[in-house]
Coordinates of C-alpha atoms in Angstrom, one line a residue:
X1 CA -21.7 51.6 -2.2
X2 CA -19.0 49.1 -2.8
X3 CA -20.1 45.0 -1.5
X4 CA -18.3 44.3 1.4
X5 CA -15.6 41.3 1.4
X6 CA -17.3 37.7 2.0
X7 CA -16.4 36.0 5.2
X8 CA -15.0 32.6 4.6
X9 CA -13.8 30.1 7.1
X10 CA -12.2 26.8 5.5
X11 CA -12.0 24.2 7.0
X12 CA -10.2 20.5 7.1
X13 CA -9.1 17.8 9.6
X14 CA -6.9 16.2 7.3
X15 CA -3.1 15.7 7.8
X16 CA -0.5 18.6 7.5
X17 CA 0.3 17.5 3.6
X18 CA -3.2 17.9 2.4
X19 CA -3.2 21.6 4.6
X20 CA 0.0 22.1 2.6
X21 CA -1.8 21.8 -0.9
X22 CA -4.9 23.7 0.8
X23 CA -2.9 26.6 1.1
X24 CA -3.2 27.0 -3.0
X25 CA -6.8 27.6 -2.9
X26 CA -6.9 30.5 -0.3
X27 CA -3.5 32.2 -2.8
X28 CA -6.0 31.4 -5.7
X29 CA -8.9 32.8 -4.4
X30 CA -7.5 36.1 -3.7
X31 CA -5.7 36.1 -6.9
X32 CA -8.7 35.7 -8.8
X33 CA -10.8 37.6 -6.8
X34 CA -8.8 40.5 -5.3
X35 CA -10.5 41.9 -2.2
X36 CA -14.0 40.0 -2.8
X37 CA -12.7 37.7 0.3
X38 CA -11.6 37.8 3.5
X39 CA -10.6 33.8 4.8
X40 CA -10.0 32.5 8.0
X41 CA -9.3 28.6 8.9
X42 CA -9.6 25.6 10.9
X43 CA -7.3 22.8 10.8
X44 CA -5.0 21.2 12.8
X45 CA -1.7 23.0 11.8
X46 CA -1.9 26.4 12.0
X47 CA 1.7 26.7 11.8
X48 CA 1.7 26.2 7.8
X49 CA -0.7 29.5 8.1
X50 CA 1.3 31.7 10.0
X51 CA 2.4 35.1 8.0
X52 CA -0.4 34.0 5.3
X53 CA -1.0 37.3 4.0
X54 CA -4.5 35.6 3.1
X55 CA -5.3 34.7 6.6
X56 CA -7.9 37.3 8.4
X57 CA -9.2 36.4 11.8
X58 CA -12.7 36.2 11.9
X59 CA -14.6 34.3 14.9
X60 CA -16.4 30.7 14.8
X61 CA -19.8 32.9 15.9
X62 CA -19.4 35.5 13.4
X63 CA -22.8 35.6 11.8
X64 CA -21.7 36.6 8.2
X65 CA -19.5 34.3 8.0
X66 CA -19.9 30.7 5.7
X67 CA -18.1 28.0 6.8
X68 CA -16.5 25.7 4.2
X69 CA -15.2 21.8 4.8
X70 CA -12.6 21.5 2.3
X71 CA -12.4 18.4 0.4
X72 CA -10.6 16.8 -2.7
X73 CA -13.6 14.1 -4.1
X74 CA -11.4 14.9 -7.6
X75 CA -8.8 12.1 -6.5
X76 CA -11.6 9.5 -7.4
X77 CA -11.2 10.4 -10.8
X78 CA -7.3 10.6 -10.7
X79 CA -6.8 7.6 -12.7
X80 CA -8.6 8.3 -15.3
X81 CA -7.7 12.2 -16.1
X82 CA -5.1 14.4 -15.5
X83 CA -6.0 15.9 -12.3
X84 CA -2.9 17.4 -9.8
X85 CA -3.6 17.3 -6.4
X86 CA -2.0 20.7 -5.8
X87 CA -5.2 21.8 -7.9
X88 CA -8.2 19.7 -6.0
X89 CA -8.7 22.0 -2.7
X90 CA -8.9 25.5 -5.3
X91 CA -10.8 23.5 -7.6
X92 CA -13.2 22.4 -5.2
X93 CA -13.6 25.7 -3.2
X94 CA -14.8 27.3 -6.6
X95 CA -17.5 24.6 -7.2
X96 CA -18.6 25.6 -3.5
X97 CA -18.3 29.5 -4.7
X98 CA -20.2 28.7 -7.6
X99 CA -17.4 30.4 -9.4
X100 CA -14.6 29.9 -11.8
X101 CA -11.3 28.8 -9.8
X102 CA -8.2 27.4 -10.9
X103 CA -5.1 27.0 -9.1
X104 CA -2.2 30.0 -9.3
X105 CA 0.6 28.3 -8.0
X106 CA 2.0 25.0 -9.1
X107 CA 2.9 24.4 -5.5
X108 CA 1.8 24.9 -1.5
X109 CA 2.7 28.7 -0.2
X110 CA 4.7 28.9 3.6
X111 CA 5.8 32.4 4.6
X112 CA 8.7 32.8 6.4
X113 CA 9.6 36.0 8.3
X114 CA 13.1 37.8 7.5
X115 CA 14.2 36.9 10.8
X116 CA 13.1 33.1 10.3
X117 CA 15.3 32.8 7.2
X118 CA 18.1 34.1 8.9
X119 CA 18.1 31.8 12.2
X120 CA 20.3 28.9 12.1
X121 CA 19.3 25.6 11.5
X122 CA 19.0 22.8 14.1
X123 CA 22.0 21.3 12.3
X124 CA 23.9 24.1 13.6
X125 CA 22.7 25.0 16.5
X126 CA 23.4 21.7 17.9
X127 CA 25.2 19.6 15.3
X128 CA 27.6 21.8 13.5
X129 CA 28.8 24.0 16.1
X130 CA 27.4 27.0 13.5
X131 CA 29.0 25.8 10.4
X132 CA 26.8 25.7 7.5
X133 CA 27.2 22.1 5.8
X134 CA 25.0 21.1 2.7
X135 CA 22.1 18.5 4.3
X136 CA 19.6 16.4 3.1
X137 CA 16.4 15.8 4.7
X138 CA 14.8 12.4 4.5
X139 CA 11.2 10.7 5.5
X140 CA 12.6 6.7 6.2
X141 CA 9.0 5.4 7.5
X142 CA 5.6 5.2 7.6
X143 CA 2.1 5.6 9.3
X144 CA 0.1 2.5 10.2
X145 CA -2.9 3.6 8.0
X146 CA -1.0 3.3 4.6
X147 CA 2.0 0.9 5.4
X148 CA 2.4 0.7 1.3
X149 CA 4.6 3.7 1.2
X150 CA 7.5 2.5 3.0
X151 CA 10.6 1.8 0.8
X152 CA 12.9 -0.8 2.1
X153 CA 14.6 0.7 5.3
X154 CA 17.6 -1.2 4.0
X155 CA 17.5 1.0 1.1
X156 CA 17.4 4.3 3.1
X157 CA 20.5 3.4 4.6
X158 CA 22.8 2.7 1.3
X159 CA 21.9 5.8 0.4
X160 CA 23.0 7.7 3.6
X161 CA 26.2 5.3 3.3
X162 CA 26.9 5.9 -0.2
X163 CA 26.9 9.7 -0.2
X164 CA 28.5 10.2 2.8
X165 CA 31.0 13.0 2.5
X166 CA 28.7 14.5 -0.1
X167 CA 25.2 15.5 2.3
X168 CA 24.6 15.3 5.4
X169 CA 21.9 13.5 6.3
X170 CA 19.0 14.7 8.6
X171 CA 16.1 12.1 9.4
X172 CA 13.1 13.3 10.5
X173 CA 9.8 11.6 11.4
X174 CA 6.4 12.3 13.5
X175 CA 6.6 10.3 17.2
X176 CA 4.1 7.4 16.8
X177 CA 4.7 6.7 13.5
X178 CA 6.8 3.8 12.6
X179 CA 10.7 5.6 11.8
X180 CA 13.4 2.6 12.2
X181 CA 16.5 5.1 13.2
X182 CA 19.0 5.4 10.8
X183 CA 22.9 5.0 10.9
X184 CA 25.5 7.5 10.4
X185 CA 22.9 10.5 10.2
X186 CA 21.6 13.1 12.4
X187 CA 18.6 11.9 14.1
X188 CA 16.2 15.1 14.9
X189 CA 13.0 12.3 15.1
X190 CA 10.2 13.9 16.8
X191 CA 12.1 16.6 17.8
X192 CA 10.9 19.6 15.9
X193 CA 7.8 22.0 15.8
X194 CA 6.0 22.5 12.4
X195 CA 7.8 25.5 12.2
X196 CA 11.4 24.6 12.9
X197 CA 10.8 22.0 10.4
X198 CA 9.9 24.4 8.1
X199 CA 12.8 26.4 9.0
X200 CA 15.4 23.0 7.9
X201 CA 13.7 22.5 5.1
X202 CA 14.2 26.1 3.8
X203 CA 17.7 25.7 4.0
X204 CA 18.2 21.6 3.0
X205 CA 19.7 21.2 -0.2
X206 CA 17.4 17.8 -1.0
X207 CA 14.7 15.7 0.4
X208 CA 13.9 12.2 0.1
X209 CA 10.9 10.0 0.7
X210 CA 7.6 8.7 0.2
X211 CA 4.5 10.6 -0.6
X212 CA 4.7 12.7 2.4
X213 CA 4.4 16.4 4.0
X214 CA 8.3 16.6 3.6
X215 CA 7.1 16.3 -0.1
X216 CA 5.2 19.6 -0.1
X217 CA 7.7 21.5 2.0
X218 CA 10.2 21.2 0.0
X219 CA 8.0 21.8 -3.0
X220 CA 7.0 25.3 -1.1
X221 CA 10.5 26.3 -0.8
X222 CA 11.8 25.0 -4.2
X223 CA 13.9 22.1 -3.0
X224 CA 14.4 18.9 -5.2
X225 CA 13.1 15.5 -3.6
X226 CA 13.1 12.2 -4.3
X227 CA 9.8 10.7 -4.8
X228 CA 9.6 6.9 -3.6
X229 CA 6.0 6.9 -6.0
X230 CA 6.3 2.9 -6.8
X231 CA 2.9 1.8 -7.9
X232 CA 0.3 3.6 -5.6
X233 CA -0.4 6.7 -6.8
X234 CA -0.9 7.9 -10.6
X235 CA 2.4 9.7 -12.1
X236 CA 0.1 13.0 -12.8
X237 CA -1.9 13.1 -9.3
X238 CA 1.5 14.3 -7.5
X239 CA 4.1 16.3 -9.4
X240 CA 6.1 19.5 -8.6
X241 CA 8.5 21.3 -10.8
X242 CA 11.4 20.2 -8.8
X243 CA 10.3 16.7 -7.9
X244 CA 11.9 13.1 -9.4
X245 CA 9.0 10.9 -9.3
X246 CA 10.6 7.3 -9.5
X247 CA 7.4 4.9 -10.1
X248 CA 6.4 1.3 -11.4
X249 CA 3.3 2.0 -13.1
X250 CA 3.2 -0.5 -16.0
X251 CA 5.7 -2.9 -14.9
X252 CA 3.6 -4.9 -12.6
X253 CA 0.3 -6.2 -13.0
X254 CA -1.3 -4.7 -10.1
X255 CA -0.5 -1.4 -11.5
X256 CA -0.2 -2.2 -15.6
X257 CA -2.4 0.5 -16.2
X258 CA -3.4 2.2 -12.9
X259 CA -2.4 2.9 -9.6
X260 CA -3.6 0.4 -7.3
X261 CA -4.4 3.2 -4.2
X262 CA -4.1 0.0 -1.8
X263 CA -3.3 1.1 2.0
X264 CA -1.3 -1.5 3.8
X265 CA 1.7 -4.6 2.5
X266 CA 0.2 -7.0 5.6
X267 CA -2.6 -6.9 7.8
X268 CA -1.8 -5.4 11.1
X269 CA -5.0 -6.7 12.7
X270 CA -6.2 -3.1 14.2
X271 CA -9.7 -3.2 13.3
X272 CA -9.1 -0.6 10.1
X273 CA -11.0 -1.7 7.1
X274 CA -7.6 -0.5 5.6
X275 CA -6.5 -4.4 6.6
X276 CA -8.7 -5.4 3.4
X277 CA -7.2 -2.8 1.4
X278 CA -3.7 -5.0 0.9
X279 CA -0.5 -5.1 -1.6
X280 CA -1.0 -7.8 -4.1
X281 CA 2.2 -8.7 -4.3
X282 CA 4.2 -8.0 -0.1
X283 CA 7.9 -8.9 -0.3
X284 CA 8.7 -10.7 3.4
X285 CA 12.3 -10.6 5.0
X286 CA 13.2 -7.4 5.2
X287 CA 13.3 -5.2 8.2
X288 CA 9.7 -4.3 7.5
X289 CA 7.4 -5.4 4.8
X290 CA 6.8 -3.7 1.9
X291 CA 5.4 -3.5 -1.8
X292 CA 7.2 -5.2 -4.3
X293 CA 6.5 -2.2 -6.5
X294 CA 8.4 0.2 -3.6
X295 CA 11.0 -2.7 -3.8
X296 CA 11.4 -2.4 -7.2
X297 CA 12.7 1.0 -6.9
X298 CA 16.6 0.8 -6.5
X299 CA 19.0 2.9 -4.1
X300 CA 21.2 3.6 -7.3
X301 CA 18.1 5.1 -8.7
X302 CA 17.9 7.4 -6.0
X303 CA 21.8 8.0 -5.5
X304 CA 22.0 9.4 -9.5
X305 CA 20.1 12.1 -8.5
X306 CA 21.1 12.6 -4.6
X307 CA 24.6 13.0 -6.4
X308 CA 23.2 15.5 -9.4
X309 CA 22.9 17.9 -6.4
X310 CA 25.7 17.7 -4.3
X311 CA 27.7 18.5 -7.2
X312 CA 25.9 21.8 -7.2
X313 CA 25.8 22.2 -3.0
X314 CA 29.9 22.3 -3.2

């Protein structure tokens, strides 16, 4: 008589990007091990599991089944080997398993009905009056945790004003996270579900931003972005087939020959040990503090490619 399939339920706490790159592992599990699994989760998105073919319901009291807390310990060794973060969740879910896993995908899997793909966009819906324009989507701020990732807001907004006529703009941002509102784009800032941002990004022609969940999106959907790296992260943690990864490593020497993985530019005097986690080298007077090494990183940089792909948008 045939085994039956083993009850997994994964879970993770952690922020809707790392979900993002967690949805790998389940797609490689099943692809390795065709119908030797059946995998149910826990996190704080579901929307980025919804129509996961992978995704069976099974109860939090189901005897049979093992739970799992997902983790990634494989970014403590990221400056030192290759490792992809896409990778770390399947990776570590085989160690768990005891069994050979690698990822299958070289980027987070969304599932969007028929009748998703075919809805209009917010743009259109209120903006556009149904007209379908080409639109960018961009990510102009930052969490408190890890302030290090904002690029100069100043910066953001030479962009939108050099390539007006070109995109269309669309900023978009969590509420309670610090977003300085743009000029001369759409402003949808805490305005959408997970799933109606999923919904824009599926039809945006480019994103732009930090290391972010608008990152992985468009990574799902095969969209170019922008990567604001600077110095923080190592070039080979974070890298989709479609993203531009502009970075500093090597030309500062916080970051000569690593990332630096610091949290914050200045101390914001919340109690977070993140406060002693600081930029070694904050540039002051701008709108908002930020890294040199983000600083470093020039709008025309960013506007060569922006205007790569709204030559083929036309």
């Amino acid at each position: 008589m045939p085994k039956s399939p083993k009850k997994l339920i994964l879970t993770c706490g952690l922020c809707p990007g790392d979900i993002m790159t967690m949805t790998v592992a389940v797609h490689s599990l099943h692809e390795t091990y065709p119908g030797q699994y059946l995998t149910d989760v826990r996190t704080p998105c579901p929307d980025i599991w919804q129509n996961n073919p992978h995704i069976t319901p099974i109860a939090d009291n189901d005897p049979e089944a093992t739970r799992i807390a997902m983790e990634y310990p494989q970014i403590h060794r990221s400056n030192q080997t290759p490792i992809n973060f896409v990778s770390c969740y399947t990776e570590y879910l085989g160690e768990k398993l005891g069994r050979p896993l690698y990822a299958r995908s070289n980027r987070p899997l969304l599932y969007l009905t028929d009748q998703e793909q075919g809805w209009v966009t917010m743009l259109q819906q209120h903006f556009t009056h149904g007209r379908r324009t080409p639109y960018g989507v961009l990510v102009a701020g930052s969490k408190c945790d890890y302030t290090i990732k904002q690029w100069p807001v100043e910066y953001y907004q030479e962009v939108i004003d050099r390539t007006l006529g070109q995109f269309q703009w669309v900023q978009i941002g969590e509420t309670g996270h610090n977003h300085p509102r743009l000029e001369r784009c759409i402003s949808i800032l805490g305005e959408t579900t997970h799933r109606m941002l999923h919904r824009l990004v599926y039809h945006a022609s480019i994103g732009v931003g930090p290391v972010t969940y608008l990152m992985h999106l468009c990574a799902a959907f095969e969209k170019p972005y922008v990567y604001l790296a600077g110095g923080r992260e190592p070039v080979t943690f974070l890298c989709y087939p479609k993203m531009h990864t502009l970075h500093t490593i090597g030309a500062l020497p916080c970051c000569q020959n690593n990332a630096c993985w610091k949290s914050r530019v200045v101390p914001l005097g919340d109690g977070d040990p993140k406060d002693k986690q600081l930029c070694d080298h904050p540039v002051l007077g701008l709108k908002t503090p930020v890294a040199k090494c983000m600083a470093m990183l020039q709008p025309d940089d960013v506007i060569r490619i922006v205007q790569r792909y709204a030559r083929l948008a036309v």
